[in-house]
CSV table of C-alpha atoms and ligand atoms in Angstrom, one decimal:
chain,number,residue,atom,x,y,z
O,1044,MET,CA,100.6,109.9,93.0
O,1045,ALA,CA,99.8,106.2,92.5
O,1046,PHE,CA,96.2,105.5,93.6
O,1047,ARG,CA,95.0,102.1,94.8
O,1048,ILE,CA,91.5,100.7,95.0
O,1049,ALA,CA,90.7,98.1,97.6
O,1050,PRO,CA,87.3,96.4,97.3
O,1051,SER,CA,86.0,95.4,100.7
O,1052,ILE,CA,84.7,91.8,100.8
O,1053,LEU,CA,82.2,92.8,103.5
O,1054,SER,CA,79.7,93.7,100.8
O,1055,ALA,CA,80.5,90.6,98.6
O,1056,ASP,CA,78.3,87.5,98.4
O,1057,PHE,CA,79.8,85.4,101.2
O,1058,ALA,CA,78.4,82.2,99.6
O,1059,ARG,CA,80.6,82.8,96.6
O,1060,LEU,CA,83.6,84.6,98.1
O,1061,GLY,CA,86.3,82.9,95.9
O,1062,GLU,CA,84.4,83.9,92.8
O,1063,GLU,CA,83.8,87.4,94.1
O,1064,VAL,CA,87.5,88.1,94.8
O,1065,ARG,CA,88.5,86.7,91.4
O,1066,ALA,CA,85.9,89.0,89.8
O,1067,VAL,CA,87.1,92.2,91.5
O,1068,ALA,CA,90.7,91.2,90.7
O,1069,SER,CA,90.0,90.9,87.0
O,1070,ALA,CA,87.9,94.1,87.2
O,1071,GLY,CA,91.1,96.0,88.1
O,1072,ALA,CA,91.3,96.1,91.9
O,1073,ASP,CA,94.7,96.7,93.5
O,1074,LEU,CA,94.2,95.1,96.9
O,1075,ILE,CA,91.5,92.9,98.6
O,1076,HIS,CA,90.3,94.6,101.8
O,1077,PHE,CA,89.4,91.9,104.3
O,1078,ASP,CA,87.3,93.1,107.2
O,1079,VAL,CA,87.6,91.1,110.4
O,1080,MET,CA,84.9,91.8,113.1
O,1081,ASP,CA,84.5,90.1,116.5
O,1082,ASN,CA,81.2,91.2,118.0
O,1083,HIS,CA,83.3,92.7,120.9
O,1084,TYR,CA,85.4,95.6,119.6
O,1085,VAL,CA,82.6,96.2,117.0
O,1086,PRO,CA,79.0,95.1,117.0
O,1087,ASN,CA,79.2,92.7,114.1
O,1088,LEU,CA,80.8,89.4,113.3
O,1089,THR,CA,82.5,88.4,110.1
O,1090,VAL,CA,85.3,85.9,109.3
O,1091,GLY,CA,88.7,84.9,110.5
O,1092,PRO,CA,92.0,83.4,109.4
O,1093,LEU,CA,90.5,80.2,108.0
O,1094,VAL,CA,88.5,82.2,105.4
O,1095,CYS,CA,91.6,84.3,104.6
O,1096,ALA,CA,93.6,81.2,104.0
O,1097,ALA,CA,90.9,79.8,101.8
O,1098,LEU,CA,90.8,82.9,99.7
O,1099,LYS,CA,94.5,83.2,99.3
O,1100,PRO,CA,94.9,80.7,96.4
O,1101,HIS,CA,92.1,82.5,94.5
O,1102,VAL,CA,93.9,85.8,94.1
O,1103,LYS,CA,97.4,87.2,93.5
O,1104,LEU,CA,96.6,90.7,94.8
O,1105,PRO,CA,97.8,91.6,98.3
O,1106,LEU,CA,95.3,90.9,101.1
O,1107,ASP,CA,94.7,94.0,103.2
O,1108,VAL,CA,93.5,92.7,106.5
O,1109,HIS,CA,91.6,95.2,108.7
O,1110,LEU,CA,91.3,93.8,112.2
O,1111,MET,CA,88.3,95.1,114.2
O,1112,VAL,CA,89.0,92.8,117.1
O,1113,ARG,CA,90.1,93.0,120.7
O,1114,PRO,CA,92.5,91.6,121.8
O,1115,VAL,CA,94.6,92.0,118.6
O,1116,ASP,CA,97.9,90.1,119.1
O,1117,ARG,CA,96.6,86.6,119.3
O,1118,LEU,CA,95.4,86.7,115.8
O,1119,ILE,CA,98.4,88.3,114.1
O,1120,PRO,CA,100.5,85.1,113.5
O,1121,ASP,CA,97.3,83.3,112.3
O,1122,PHE,CA,96.6,86.0,109.7
O,1123,ALA,CA,100.3,86.1,108.6
O,1124,ARG,CA,100.2,82.3,108.0
O,1125,ALA,CA,96.8,82.7,106.2
O,1126,GLY,CA,98.5,85.0,103.6
O,1127,ALA,CA,97.9,88.6,104.8
O,1128,SER,CA,100.2,91.1,103.2
O,1129,ILE,CA,99.1,94.1,105.3
O,1130,ILE,CA,97.6,93.8,108.8
O,1131,SER,CA,96.0,96.9,110.3
O,1132,PHE,CA,94.5,97.3,113.8
O,1133,HIS,CA,92.8,99.9,116.0
O,1134,PRO,CA,95.1,101.3,118.8
O,1135,GLU,CA,92.2,101.3,121.2
O,1136,ALA,CA,92.0,97.6,120.8
O,1137,SER,CA,95.6,96.9,121.7
O,1138,GLU,CA,97.1,97.1,125.2
O,1139,HIS,CA,100.6,97.9,123.7
O,1140,VAL,CA,100.5,99.5,120.4
O,1141,ASP,CA,104.2,99.5,119.7
O,1142,ARG,CA,104.4,95.8,120.6
O,1143,THR,CA,101.5,95.0,118.2
O,1144,ILE,CA,103.2,96.9,115.3
O,1145,ALA,CA,106.5,95.0,116.0
O,1146,LEU,CA,104.6,91.7,116.1
O,1147,ILE,CA,103.0,92.3,112.7
O,1148,LYS,CA,106.4,93.1,111.2
O,1149,GLU,CA,108.1,90.1,112.9
O,1150,ASN,CA,105.5,88.0,111.2
O,1151,GLY,CA,106.5,89.3,107.8
O,1152,CYS,CA,103.6,91.6,107.1
O,1153,LYS,CA,103.2,95.4,106.6
O,1154,ALA,CA,101.8,97.2,109.6
O,1155,GLY,CA,98.9,99.6,109.6
O,1156,LEU,CA,97.2,101.7,112.3
O,1157,VAL,CA,93.5,102.5,112.0
O,1158,LEU,CA,91.9,105.6,113.4
O,1159,ASN,CA,88.2,105.9,113.9
O,1160,PRO,CA,86.4,109.2,113.1
O,1161,ALA,CA,86.8,110.4,116.7
O,1162,SER,CA,90.2,108.9,117.3
O,1163,PRO,CA,92.9,111.6,117.7
O,1164,LEU,CA,95.9,111.9,115.4
O,1165,SER,CA,98.1,111.8,118.5
O,1166,PHE,CA,98.1,108.0,118.1
O,1167,LEU,CA,100.6,108.7,115.3
O,1168,ASP,CA,103.0,110.7,117.4
O,1169,HIS,CA,105.3,107.8,118.3
O,1170,THR,CA,104.2,105.3,115.8
O,1171,LEU,CA,104.2,106.8,112.3
O,1172,ASP,CA,107.8,106.2,111.5
O,1173,LYS,CA,107.2,102.4,112.1
O,1174,LEU,CA,104.1,102.1,110.0
O,1175,ASP,CA,103.6,101.1,106.4
O,1176,LEU,CA,100.0,102.3,106.3
O,1177,VAL,CA,97.6,104.7,108.1
O,1178,LEU,CA,93.9,103.8,107.7
O,1179,LEU,CA,91.5,106.6,108.5
O,1180,MET,CA,87.9,105.5,109.0
O,1181,SER,CA,85.3,107.7,107.4
O,1182,VAL,CA,82.5,105.7,109.1
O,1183,ASN,CA,82.3,104.1,112.6
O,1184,PRO,CA,83.5,100.6,112.1
O,1185,GLY,CA,81.2,97.6,112.0
O,1186,PHE,CA,79.0,97.8,108.9
O,1187,GLY,CA,79.2,98.4,105.2
O,1188,GLY,CA,77.0,100.8,103.4
O,1189,GLN,CA,77.2,103.7,105.9
O,1190,GLN,CA,77.3,107.4,105.0
O,1191,PHE,CA,80.8,109.0,104.6
O,1192,ILE,CA,81.6,111.3,107.6
O,1193,ARG,CA,83.0,114.5,106.1
O,1194,SER,CA,85.0,115.6,109.2
O,1195,VAL,CA,87.6,113.0,108.2
O,1196,LEU,CA,88.7,115.1,105.3
O,1197,PRO,CA,90.9,117.6,107.4
O,1198,LYS,CA,92.3,114.6,109.2
O,1199,VAL,CA,93.3,113.1,105.9
O,1200,SER,CA,95.1,116.3,104.9
O,1201,GLU,CA,96.9,116.5,108.3
O,1202,VAL,CA,98.1,112.9,108.0
O,1203,ARG,CA,99.3,113.5,104.4
O,1204,LYS,CA,101.4,116.4,105.7
O,1205,ARG,CA,102.9,114.3,108.5
O,1206,ILE,CA,103.7,111.5,106.0
O,1207,ASP,CA,105.3,113.9,103.5
O,1208,LYS,CA,107.3,115.5,106.3
O,1209,LEU,CA,108.7,112.1,107.3
O,1210,GLY,CA,109.5,111.4,103.6
O,1211,ARG,CA,108.7,107.6,103.9
O,1212,ASP,CA,106.4,105.6,101.6
O,1213,ILE,CA,103.5,105.2,104.0
O,1214,TRP,CA,100.2,104.5,102.3
O,1215,LEU,CA,97.2,106.6,103.4
O,1216,GLU,CA,94.0,104.7,103.1
O,1217,VAL,CA,90.4,105.8,103.8
O,1218,ASP,CA,87.6,103.3,104.6
O,1219,GLY,CA,83.9,103.9,104.7
O,1220,GLY,CA,81.3,105.4,102.4
O,1221,ILE,CA,83.7,105.9,99.4
O,1222,LYS,CA,81.8,106.1,96.1
O,1223,THR,CA,82.5,107.3,92.6
O,1224,GLU,CA,80.9,110.6,93.6
O,1225,ASN,CA,83.3,111.4,96.5
O,1226,ILE,CA,86.6,109.5,95.7
O,1227,ALA,CA,88.2,112.5,94.0
O,1228,GLU,CA,87.5,114.7,97.0
O,1229,VAL,CA,89.1,112.2,99.3
O,1230,ALA,CA,92.1,111.9,97.0
O,1231,ARG,CA,92.5,115.7,96.9
O,1232,ALA,CA,92.6,115.7,100.7
O,1233,GLY,CA,95.6,113.4,100.4
O,1234,ALA,CA,94.5,109.8,100.4
O,1235,ASP,CA,96.2,107.3,98.0
O,1236,THR,CA,94.3,104.1,98.8
O,1237,PHE,CA,90.5,103.8,98.8
O,1238,VAL,CA,88.4,101.0,100.4
O,1239,ALA,CA,85.1,100.6,98.7
O,1240,GLY,CA,82.6,97.9,99.7
O,1241,SER,CA,79.0,98.6,98.8
O,1242,ALA,CA,80.0,100.9,95.9
O,1243,ILE,CA,81.8,98.1,94.1
O,1244,PHE,CA,80.1,94.9,95.2
O,1245,GLY,CA,76.7,96.6,95.2
O,1246,SER,CA,77.1,97.6,91.5
O,1247,LYS,CA,76.2,95.5,88.5
O,1248,ASP,CA,79.5,95.8,86.7
O,1249,TYR,CA,82.5,95.8,89.0
O,1250,ALA,CA,84.9,96.7,86.1
O,1251,ALA,CA,82.9,99.6,85.1
O,1252,THR,CA,82.6,100.9,88.6
O,1253,ILE,CA,86.4,100.6,89.2
O,1254,GLN,CA,87.0,102.3,85.9
O,1255,GLN,CA,84.7,105.2,86.8
O,1256,MET,CA,86.6,105.6,90.1
O,1257,ARG,CA,89.9,105.6,88.2
O,1258,GLU,CA,88.6,108.2,85.8
O,1259,LYS,CA,87.7,110.5,88.8
O,1260,LEU,CA,91.1,109.9,90.2
O,1261,SER,CA,92.9,110.7,86.9
O,1262,VAL,CA,91.8,114.3,87.1
O,1263,VAL,CA,92.8,114.9,90.8
Y,915,DX5,C1,83.5,99.1,108.0
Y,915,DX5,C2,84.5,98.4,107.2
Y,915,DX5,C3,84.6,98.8,105.8
Y,915,DX5,C4,83.3,98.6,105.0
Y,915,DX5,C5,83.2,99.7,104.0
Y,915,DX5,O1,83.7,98.8,109.4
Y,915,DX5,O2,85.8,98.5,107.8
Y,915,DX5,O3,85.7,98.3,105.1
Y,915,DX5,O4,83.3,97.4,104.3
Y,915,DX5,O5,82.0,99.5,103.3
Y,915,DX5,P1,81.4,100.7,102.5
Y,915,DX5,O6,82.4,101.0,101.4
Y,915,DX5,O7,80.1,100.1,102.0
Y,915,DX5,O8,81.2,101.9,103.4
Y,916,ZN,ZN1,87.6,98.0,106.5
């Protein structure tokens, strides 16, 4: 299995964002995870398409945009134009989930659905075959640096089974509280893509941290 590591800019130094994404790219990241919060769907406020477009020229890696906003649809064309490769959204934040997935694809991006720790997997019943990515939250969305919620592990395994049964290349990403210490356990449950904010940006040596994560993944 190919594993991907996606540093979340939420824990980066926002005053030096271009430099920070270049640093994690040269430290061996596979994706840049871009957290968008609106102080409405989640109780925090981050950045929008302008900042995404400003970062784009700094990094060749795919931009993995995680929308924690309500409503969702209005922002999709803006993020596609701003250079997003993947756009993921929470089904509870969209009035018409199937329409939002189609809108992301019409705008030339890969589509992801994000499930909170308490969101049921039934959201995947009529959507999985249209998705490129499932993102399972292992914290409640809104803040970096929170504790990993272990009850997501059986959900990861269940989604892995559903993806394998479908036989399509759908990425299974986990977001929240991922560290060098637990990344292998999350991989063993079935995840292939790992968001890590504070674990990477809070460390002194980004390359060493990403390397340690890869070492843990290499023995899964
Ligand atoms: C939380 C965000 C996460 C966050 C993860 O709402 O979606 O991407 O940055 O941060 P850590 O890795 O510190 O839990
Ligand atoms: Zn995120």
